[in-house]
Short mmCIF file of C-alpha atoms in Angstrom, two decimals:
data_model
loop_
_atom_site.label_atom_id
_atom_site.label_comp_id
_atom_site.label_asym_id
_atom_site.label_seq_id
_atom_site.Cartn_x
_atom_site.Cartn_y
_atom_site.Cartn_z
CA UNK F 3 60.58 -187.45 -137.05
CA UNK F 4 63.91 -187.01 -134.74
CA UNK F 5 66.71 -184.91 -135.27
CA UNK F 6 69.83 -184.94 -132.84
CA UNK F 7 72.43 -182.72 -132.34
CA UNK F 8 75.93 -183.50 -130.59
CA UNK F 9 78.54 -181.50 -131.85
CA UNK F 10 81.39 -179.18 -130.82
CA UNK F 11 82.85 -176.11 -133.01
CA UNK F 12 85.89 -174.35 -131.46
CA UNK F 13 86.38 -170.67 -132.63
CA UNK F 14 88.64 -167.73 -131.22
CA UNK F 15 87.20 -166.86 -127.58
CA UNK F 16 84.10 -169.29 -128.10
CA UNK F 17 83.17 -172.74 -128.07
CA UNK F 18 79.76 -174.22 -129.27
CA UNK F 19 78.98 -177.56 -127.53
CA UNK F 20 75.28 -178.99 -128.04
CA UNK F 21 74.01 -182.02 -127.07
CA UNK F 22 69.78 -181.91 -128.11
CA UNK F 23 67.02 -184.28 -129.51
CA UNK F 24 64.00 -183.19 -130.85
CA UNK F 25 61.07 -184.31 -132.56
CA UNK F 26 58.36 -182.44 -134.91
CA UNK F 27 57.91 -179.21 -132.85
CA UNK F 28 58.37 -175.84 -132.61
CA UNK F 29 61.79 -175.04 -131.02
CA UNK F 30 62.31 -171.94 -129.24
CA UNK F 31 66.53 -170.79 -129.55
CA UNK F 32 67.21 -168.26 -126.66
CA UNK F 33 70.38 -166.31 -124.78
CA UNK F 34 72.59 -163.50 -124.86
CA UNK F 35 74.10 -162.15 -128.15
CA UNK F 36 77.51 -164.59 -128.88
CA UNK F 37 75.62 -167.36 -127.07
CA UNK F 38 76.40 -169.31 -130.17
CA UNK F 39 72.28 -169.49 -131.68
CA UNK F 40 73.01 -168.56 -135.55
CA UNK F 41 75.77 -170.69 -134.92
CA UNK F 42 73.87 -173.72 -134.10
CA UNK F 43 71.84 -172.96 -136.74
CA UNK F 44 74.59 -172.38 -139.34
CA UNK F 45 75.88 -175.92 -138.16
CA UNK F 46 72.30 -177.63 -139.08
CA UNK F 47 72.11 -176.10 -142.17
CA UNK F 48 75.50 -177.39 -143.30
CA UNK F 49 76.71 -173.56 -143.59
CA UNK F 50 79.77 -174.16 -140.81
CA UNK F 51 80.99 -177.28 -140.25
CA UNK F 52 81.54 -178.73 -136.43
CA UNK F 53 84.70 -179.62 -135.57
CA UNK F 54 83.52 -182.77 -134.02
CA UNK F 55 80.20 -184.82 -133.29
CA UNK F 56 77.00 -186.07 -135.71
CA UNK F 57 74.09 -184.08 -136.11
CA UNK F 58 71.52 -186.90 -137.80
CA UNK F 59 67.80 -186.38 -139.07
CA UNK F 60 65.85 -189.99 -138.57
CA UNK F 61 68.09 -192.41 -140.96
CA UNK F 62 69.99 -189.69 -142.75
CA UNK F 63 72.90 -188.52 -141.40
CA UNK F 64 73.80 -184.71 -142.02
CA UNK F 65 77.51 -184.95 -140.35
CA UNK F 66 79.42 -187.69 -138.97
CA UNK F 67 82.70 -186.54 -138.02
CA UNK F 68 83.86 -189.84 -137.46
CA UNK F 69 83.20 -191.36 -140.17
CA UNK F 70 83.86 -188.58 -142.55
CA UNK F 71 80.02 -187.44 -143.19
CA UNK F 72 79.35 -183.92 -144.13
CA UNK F 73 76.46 -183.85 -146.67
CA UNK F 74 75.80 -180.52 -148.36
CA UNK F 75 73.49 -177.98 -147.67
CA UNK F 76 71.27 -178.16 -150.64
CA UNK F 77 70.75 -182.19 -149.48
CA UNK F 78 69.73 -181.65 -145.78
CA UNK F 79 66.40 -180.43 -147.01
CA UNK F 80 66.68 -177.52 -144.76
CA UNK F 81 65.00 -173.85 -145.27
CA UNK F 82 66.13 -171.04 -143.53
CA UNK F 83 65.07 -167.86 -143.26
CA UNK F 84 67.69 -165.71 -142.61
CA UNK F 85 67.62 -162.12 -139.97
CA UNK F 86 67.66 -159.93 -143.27
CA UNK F 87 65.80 -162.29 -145.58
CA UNK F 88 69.21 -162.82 -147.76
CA UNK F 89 66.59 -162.01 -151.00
CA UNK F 90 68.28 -161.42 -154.22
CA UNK F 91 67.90 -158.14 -155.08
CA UNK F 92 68.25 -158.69 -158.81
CA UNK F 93 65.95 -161.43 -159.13
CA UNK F 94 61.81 -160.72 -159.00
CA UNK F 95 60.08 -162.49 -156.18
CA UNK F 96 58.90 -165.51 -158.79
CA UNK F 97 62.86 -166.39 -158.95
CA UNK F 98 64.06 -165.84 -155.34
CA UNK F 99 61.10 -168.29 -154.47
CA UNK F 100 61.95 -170.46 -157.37
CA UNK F 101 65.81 -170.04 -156.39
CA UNK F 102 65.90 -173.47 -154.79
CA UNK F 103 63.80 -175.44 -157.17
CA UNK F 104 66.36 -175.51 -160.41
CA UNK F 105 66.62 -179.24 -160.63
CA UNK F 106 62.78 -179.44 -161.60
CA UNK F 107 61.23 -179.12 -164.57
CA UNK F 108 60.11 -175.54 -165.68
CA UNK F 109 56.89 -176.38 -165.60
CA UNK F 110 57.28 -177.99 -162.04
CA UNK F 111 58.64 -174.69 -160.92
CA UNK F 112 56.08 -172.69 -161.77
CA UNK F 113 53.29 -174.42 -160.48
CA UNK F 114 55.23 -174.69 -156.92
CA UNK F 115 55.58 -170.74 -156.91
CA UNK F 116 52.48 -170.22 -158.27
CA UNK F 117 50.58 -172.42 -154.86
CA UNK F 118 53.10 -170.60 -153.02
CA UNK F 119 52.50 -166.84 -153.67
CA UNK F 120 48.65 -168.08 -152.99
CA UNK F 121 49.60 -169.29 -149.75
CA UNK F 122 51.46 -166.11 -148.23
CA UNK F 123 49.03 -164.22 -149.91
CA UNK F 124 51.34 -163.02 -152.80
CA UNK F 125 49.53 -163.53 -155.71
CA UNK F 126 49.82 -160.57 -157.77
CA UNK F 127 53.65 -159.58 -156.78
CA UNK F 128 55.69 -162.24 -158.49
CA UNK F 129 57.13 -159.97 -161.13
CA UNK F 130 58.15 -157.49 -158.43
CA UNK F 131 61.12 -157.10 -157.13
CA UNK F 132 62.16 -156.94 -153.21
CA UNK F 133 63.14 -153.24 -152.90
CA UNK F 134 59.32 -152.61 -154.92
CA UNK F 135 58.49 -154.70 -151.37
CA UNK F 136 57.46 -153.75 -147.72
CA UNK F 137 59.28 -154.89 -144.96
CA UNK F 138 56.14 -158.10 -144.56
CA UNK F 139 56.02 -159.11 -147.87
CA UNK F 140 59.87 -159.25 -147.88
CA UNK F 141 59.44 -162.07 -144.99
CA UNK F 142 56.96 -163.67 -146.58
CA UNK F 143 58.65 -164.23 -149.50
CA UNK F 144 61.77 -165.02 -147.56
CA UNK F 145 59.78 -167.92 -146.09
CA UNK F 146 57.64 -169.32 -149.10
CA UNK F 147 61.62 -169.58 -150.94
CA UNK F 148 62.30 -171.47 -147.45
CA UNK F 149 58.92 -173.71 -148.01
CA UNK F 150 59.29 -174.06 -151.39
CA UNK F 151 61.83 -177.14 -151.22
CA UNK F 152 59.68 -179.02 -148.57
CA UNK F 153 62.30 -178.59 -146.01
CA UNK F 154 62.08 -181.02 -143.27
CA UNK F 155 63.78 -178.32 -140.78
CA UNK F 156 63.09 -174.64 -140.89
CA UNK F 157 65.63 -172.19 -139.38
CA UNK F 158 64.38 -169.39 -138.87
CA UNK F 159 66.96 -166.43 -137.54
CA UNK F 160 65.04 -163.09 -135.85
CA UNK F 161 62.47 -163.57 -138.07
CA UNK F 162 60.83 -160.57 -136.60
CA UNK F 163 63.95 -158.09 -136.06
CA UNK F 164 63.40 -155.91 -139.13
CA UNK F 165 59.57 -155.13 -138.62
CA UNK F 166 57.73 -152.56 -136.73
CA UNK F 167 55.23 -153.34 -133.74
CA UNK F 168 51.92 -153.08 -135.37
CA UNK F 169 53.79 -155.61 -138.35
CA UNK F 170 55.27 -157.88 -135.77
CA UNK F 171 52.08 -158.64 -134.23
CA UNK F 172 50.28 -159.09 -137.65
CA UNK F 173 53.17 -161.39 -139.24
CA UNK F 174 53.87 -163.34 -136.12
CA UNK F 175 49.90 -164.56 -136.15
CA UNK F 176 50.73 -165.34 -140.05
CA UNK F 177 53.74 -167.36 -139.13
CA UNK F 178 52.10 -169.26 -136.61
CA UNK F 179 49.03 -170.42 -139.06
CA UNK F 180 51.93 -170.96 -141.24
CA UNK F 181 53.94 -173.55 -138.77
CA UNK F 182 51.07 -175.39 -138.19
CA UNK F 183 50.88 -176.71 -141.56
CA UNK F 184 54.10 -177.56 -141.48
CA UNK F 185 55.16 -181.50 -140.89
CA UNK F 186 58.87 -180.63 -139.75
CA UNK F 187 61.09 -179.59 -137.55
CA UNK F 188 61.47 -175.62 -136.38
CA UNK F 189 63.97 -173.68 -134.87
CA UNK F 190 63.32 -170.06 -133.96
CA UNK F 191 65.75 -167.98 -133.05
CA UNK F 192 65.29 -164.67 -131.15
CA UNK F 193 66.29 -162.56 -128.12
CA UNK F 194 62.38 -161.97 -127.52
CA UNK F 195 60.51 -163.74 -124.60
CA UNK F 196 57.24 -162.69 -126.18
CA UNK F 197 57.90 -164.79 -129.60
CA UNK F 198 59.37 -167.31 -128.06
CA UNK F 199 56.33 -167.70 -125.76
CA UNK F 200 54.04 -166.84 -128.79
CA UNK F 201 55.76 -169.53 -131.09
CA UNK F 202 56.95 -172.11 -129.98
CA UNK F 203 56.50 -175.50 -127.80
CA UNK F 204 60.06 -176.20 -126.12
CA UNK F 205 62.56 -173.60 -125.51
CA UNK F 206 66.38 -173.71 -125.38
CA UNK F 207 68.55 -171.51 -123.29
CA UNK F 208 71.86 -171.30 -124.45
CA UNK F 209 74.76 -169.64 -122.61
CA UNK F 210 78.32 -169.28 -124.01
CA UNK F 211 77.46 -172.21 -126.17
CA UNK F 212 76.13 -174.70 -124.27
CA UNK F 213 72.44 -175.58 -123.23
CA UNK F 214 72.41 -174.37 -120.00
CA UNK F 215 68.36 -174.63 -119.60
CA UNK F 216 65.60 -176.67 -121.72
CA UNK F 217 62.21 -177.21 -121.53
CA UNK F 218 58.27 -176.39 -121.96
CA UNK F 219 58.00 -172.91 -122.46
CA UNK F 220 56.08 -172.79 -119.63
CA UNK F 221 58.06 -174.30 -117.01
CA UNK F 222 60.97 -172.66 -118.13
CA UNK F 223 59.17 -168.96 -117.58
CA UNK F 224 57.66 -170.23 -114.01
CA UNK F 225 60.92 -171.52 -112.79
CA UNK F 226 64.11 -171.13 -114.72
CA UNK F 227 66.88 -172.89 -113.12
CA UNK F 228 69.88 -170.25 -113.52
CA UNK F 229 70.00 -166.38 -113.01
CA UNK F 230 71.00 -166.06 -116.50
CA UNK F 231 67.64 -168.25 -117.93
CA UNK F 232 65.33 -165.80 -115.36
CA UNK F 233 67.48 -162.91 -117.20
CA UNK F 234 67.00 -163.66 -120.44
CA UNK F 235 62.96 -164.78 -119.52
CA UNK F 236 62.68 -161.13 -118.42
CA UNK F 237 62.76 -161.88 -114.67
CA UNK F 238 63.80 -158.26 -112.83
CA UNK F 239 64.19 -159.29 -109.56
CA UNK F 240 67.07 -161.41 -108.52
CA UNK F 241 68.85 -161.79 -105.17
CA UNK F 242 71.81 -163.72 -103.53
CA UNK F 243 69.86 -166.06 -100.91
CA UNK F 244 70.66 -168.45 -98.46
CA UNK F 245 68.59 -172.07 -97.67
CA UNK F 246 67.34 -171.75 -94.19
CA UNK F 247 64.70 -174.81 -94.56
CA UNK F 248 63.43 -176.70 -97.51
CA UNK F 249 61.10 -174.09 -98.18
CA UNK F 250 62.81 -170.92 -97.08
CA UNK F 251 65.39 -168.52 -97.50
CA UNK F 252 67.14 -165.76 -96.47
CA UNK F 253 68.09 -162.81 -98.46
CA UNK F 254 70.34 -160.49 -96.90
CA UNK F 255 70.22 -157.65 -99.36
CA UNK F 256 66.86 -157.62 -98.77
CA UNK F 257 66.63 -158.39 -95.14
CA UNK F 258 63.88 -160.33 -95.35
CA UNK F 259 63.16 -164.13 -95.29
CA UNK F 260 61.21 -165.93 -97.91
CA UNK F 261 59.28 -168.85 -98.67
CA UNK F 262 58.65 -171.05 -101.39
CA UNK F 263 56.44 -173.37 -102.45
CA UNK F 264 59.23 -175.70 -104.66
CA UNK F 265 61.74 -177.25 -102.58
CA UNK F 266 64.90 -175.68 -102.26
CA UNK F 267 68.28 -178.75 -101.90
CA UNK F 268 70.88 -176.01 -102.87
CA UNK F 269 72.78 -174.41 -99.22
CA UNK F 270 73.35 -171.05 -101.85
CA UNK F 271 72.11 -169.54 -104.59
CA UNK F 272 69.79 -166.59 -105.89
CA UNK F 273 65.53 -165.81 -105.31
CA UNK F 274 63.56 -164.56 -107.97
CA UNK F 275 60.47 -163.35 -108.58
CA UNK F 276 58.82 -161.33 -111.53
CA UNK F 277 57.62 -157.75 -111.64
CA UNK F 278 54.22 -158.83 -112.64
CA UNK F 279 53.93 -161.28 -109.83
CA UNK F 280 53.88 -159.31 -107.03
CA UNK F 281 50.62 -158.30 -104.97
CA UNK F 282 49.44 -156.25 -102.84
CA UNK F 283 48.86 -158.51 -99.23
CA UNK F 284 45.43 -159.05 -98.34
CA UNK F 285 44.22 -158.16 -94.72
CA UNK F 286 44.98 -160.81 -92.48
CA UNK F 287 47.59 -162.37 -94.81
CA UNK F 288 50.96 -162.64 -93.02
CA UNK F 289 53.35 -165.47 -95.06
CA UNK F 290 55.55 -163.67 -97.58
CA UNK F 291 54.10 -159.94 -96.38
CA UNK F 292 56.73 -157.01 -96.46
CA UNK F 293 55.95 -153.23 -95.47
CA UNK F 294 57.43 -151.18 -98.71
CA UNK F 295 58.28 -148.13 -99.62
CA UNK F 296 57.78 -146.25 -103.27
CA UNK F 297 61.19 -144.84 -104.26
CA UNK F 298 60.75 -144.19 -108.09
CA UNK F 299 57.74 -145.03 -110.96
CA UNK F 300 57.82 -145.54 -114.53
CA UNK F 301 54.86 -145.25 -116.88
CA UNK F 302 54.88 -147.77 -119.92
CA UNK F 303 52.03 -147.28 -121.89
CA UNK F 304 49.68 -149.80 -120.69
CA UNK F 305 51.26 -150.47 -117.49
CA UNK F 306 53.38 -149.04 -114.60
CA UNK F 307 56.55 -150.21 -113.02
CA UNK F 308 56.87 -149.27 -108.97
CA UNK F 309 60.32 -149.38 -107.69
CA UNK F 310 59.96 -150.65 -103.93
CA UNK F 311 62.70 -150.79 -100.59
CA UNK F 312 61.40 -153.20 -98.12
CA UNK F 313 61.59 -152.66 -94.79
CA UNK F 314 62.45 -148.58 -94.41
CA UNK F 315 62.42 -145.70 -96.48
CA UNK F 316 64.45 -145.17 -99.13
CA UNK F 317 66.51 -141.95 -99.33
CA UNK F 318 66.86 -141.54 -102.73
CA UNK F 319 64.71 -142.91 -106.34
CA UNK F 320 67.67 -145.68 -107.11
CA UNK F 321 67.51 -146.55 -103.41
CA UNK F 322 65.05 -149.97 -104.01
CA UNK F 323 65.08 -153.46 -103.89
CA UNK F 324 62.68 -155.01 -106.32
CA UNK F 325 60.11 -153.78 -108.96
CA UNK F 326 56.73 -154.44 -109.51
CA UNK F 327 54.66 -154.08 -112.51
CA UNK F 328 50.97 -153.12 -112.06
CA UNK F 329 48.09 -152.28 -114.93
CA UNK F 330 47.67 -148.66 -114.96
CA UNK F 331 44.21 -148.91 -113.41
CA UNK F 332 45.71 -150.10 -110.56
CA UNK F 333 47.70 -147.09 -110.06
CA UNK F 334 44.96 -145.01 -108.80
CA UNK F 335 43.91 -147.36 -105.81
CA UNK F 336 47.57 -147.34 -104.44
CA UNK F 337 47.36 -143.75 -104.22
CA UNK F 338 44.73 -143.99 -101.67
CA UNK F 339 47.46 -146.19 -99.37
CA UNK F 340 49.55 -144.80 -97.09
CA UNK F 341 52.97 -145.64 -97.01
CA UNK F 342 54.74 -148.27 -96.72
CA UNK F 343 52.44 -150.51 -98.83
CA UNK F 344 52.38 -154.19 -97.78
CA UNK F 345 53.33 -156.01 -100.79
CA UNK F 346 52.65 -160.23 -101.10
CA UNK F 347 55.18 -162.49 -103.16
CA UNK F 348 53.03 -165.73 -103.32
CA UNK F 349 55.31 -168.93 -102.06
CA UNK F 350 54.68 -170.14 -105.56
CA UNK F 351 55.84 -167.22 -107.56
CA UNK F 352 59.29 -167.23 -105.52
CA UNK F 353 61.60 -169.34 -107.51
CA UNK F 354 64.81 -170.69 -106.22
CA UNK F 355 68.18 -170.52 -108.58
CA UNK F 356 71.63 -171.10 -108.81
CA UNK F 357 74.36 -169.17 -111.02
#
């Protein structure tokens, strides 16, 4: 199974441009709010139409603007489920799932429903109706309606935006067992690193409508290639640097000089490293070692973040260069250190970036 996607859509103060193949995965969607993701979704579904391009699933073409080719939603054999589950409130959750599935029989349409409520564990609600619902069953009904055609794409758009903590964790471990049986395509949009790492395979950065980054999930969080990927990854630690060798640079607003383990071929650009990748320098140690100073903490509940100047002591709490993010056992040990700590970023950690 391939899908590809080359279209443009021009709208006031925004242009979508995608050029992407995939094939039967799980399809992270990423970036800032108006980075154009329920866009590109919209555009797959058949809700908005491009202005120009194809978008074509193996032999069957979706949109061709060439040659005239816009095929309707109901024929892409697309589900989506939608950031507020779009659920009729009218109809009981037997007929939102069942919604789709009017051109078979009666009987047909039962029996699909009927596997379906087994499967997302619905059995005994199909005469409810969604406000008789919590916020999980909503979703799960929201995505056996999306099954229930046998899609061979599923959208789904913040699937998780509506739910609480403790439900997020419970419903994203449902959805997962729930994407593996599925033989399709997925797209998952969300402005959460820890879904997207959670969910899916590849992940797509967008950035004012164009794929500015793409990738495994995992080589995308180790290295992202722009500041605005390490942003949106979560990276909190971002400096202007300059190449000094192919393995070293300078950051001024620092004042220090780092290396790296990847080569660096750009004469500008930004370092990064993450919170939860800096250590505290071994004895002996002297690559990559800085003498730091504590200016500020904040306690998260399972973790603390230290806000660190390198190289002299800072003169008030938002006078720091970089934070660092320890467990909150670890707390305790640097309180027997005197300061400045000596703090470690690990060649291969330090990631190199451009704009």
């Amino acid at each position: 199974m391939g899908l590809t996607i080359d279209i443009e859509r021009k709208l006031p103060g925004f242009k979508l441009k995608i050029n992407l193949s995939c094939g039967q995965e799980i399809i992270g969607i990423l970036g800032a709010s108006g980075s154009g993701k329920s866009m590109l979704l919209n555009c797959i579904a058949g809700l908005i139409k491009p202005d120009k391009g194809k978008i074509i699933l193996d032999d069957t073409v979706f949109f061709d603007s060439e040659n005239k080719v816009n095929i309707s939603p109901q024929a892409r054999k697309t589900g989506y489920l939608f950031q507020n589950y779009a659920m009729f409130p009218h109809l009981t959750v037997n007929e939102n799932i069942a919604f789709g599935l009017e051109k078979l029989p009666k009987a047909e349409q039962r029996s699909r429903v009927s596997e379906l409520l087994a499967s997302f564990h619905l059995a005994d609600m199909g005469k409810r109706y969604p406000s008789q619902l919590s916020g999980g069953q909503q979703q799960r009904v929201a995505l056996a309606r999306a099954m229930a055609v046998n899609p061979q794409i599923m959208l789904l758009d913040e699937a998780f935006s509506a739910l609480d903590a403790h439900l997020k964790m419970h419903m994203i471990k449902e959805m997962i067992e729930s994407l593996k049986k599925f033989q399709g395509i997925t797209f998952f949009v969300t402005h959460s690193i820890e879904e997207a790492y959670r969910l899916c395979n590849r992940i797509v950065f967008l950035n004012n409508g164009s794929v500015e980054a793409l990738g495994s999930k995992e080589e995308l969080f180790r290295r992202p290639a722009t500041v605005e990927a390490a942003k949106v990854t979560g990276c909190k630690n971002i400096a202007a640097a300059v190449r000094k060798s192919e393995h070293s640079a300078e950051i001024p607003d620092w004042g220090i000089r780092v290396a790296t383990a990847t080569r660096i071929e750009k004469t500008e650009g930004f370092i990064g490293i993450r919170a939860n990748n800096i250590k505290l320098a071994a004895a002996g140690l002297q690559e990559n070692c800085y003498p730091a100073w504590i200016a500020d903490e904040s306690d998260a509940p399972f973790s603390t973040t230290l806000y660190l100047k390198i190289g002299s002591a800072p003169i008030r709490s938002d006078d720091f260069h970089i934070q660092w993010e320890i467990p909150k056992d670890k707390k305790a040990e640097l309180r027997d250190l005197t300061q400045p700590v000596r703090v470690y970023l690990d060649p291969n950690d330090v990631f190199f970036m451009i704009e």
